[in-house]
Tab-separated table of C-alpha atoms in Angstrom:
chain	number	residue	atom	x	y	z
Z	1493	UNK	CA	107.607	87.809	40.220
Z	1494	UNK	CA	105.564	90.776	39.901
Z	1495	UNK	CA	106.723	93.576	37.303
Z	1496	UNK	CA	107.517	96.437	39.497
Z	1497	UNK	CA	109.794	93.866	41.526
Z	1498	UNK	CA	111.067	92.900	38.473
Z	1499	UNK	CA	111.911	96.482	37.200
Z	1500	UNK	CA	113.824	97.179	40.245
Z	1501	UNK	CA	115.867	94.109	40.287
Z	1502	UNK	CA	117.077	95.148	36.518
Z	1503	UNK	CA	117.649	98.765	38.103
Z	1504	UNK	CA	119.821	97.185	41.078
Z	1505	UNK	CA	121.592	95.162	38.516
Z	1506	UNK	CA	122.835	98.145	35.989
Z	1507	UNK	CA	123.131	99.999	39.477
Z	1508	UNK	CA	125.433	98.243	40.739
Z	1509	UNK	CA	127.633	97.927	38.052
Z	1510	UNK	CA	127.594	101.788	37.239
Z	1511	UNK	CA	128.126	102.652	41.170
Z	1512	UNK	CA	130.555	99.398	41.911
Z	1513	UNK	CA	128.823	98.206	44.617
Z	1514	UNK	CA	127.120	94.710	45.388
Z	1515	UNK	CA	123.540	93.931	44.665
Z	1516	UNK	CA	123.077	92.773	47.857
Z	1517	UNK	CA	123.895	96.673	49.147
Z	1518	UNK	CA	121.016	97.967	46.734
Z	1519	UNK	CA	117.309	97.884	47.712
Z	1520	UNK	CA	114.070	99.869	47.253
Z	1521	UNK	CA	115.457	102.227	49.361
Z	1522	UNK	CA	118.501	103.292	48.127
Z	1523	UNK	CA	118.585	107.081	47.115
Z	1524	UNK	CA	119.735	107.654	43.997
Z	1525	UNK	CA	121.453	111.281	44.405
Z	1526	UNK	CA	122.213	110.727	48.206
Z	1527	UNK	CA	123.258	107.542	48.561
Z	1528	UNK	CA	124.784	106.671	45.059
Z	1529	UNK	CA	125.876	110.370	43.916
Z	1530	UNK	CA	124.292	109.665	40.577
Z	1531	UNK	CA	125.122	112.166	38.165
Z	1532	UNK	CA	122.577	112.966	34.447
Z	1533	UNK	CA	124.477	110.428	32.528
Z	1534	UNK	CA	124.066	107.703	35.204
Z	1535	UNK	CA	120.700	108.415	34.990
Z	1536	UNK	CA	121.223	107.938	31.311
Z	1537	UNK	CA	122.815	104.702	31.399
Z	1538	UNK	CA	119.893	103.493	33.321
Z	1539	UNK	CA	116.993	104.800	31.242
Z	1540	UNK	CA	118.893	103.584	28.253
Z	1541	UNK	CA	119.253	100.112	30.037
Z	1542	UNK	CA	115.514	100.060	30.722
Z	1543	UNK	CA	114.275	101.177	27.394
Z	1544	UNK	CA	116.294	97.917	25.822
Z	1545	UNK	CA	115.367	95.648	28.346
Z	1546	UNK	CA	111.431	96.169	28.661
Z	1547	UNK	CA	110.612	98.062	25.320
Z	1548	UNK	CA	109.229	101.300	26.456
Z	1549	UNK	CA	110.416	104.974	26.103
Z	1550	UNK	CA	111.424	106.789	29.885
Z	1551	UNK	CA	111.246	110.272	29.994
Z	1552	UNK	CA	114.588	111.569	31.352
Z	1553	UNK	CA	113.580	114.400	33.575
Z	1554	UNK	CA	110.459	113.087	34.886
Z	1555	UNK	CA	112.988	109.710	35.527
Z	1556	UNK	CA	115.533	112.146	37.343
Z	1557	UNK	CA	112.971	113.440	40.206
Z	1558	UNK	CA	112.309	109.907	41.688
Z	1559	UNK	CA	114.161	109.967	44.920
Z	1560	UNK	CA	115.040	106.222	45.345
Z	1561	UNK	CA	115.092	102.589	43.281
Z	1562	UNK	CA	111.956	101.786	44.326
Z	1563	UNK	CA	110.460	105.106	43.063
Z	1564	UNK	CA	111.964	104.957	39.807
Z	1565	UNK	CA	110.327	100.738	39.676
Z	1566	UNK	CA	107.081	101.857	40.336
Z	1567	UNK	CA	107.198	105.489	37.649
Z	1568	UNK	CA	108.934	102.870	35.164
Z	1569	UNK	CA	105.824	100.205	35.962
Z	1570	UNK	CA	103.339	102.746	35.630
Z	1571	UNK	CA	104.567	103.705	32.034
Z	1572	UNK	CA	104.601	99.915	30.859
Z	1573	UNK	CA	101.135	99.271	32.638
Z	1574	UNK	CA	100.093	102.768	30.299
C-alpha cells in the first residue's frame, strides 16, 4: 500500500466515526465542509488523530483549506515525505 493511500484510509476511518457514516460512503472525493459539514474541532480531531498515528506535526490552518480526503492525504504525505 502506498503512503498517501494509506493516509487517507486512516482519514476515512476517524471520518467516519466523527461524521457517523460508513467507510464504504467515504472516498478521495468526499468534501470535507460540503459533504461532511466539518466544523474547526473536527478538523481537530483529525489532525490530532494523524499526528499520533504517523508521528508528524499538521499545521491546522494550512490542514483546513484542503477541499476533500484525498487533498488532505496527499498535503499530510507531502509533510511526512519532508
Amino acid at each position: 500500500m502506498q503512503l498517501r493511500e494509506e493516509i487517507l484510509e486512516k482519514i476515512i476511518e476517524r471520518a467516519s466515526g466523527l461524521f457517523n457514516k460508513s467507510q464504504e460512503e467515504l472516498n478521495a472525493d468526499t468534501r470535507l465542509a460540503e459533504d461532511l459539514e466539518a466544523k474547526s474541532v473536527n478538523y481537530s480531531q483529525i489532525i490530532t488523530f494523524l499526528e499520533d498515528e504517523f508521528e508528524v506535526e499538521i499545521p491546522f490552518m494550512d490542514f483546513r483549506r484542503k477541499k476533500t480526503l484525498g487533498e488532505a492525504a496527499a498535503f499530510v504525505e507531502g509533510i511526512m515525505e519532508g
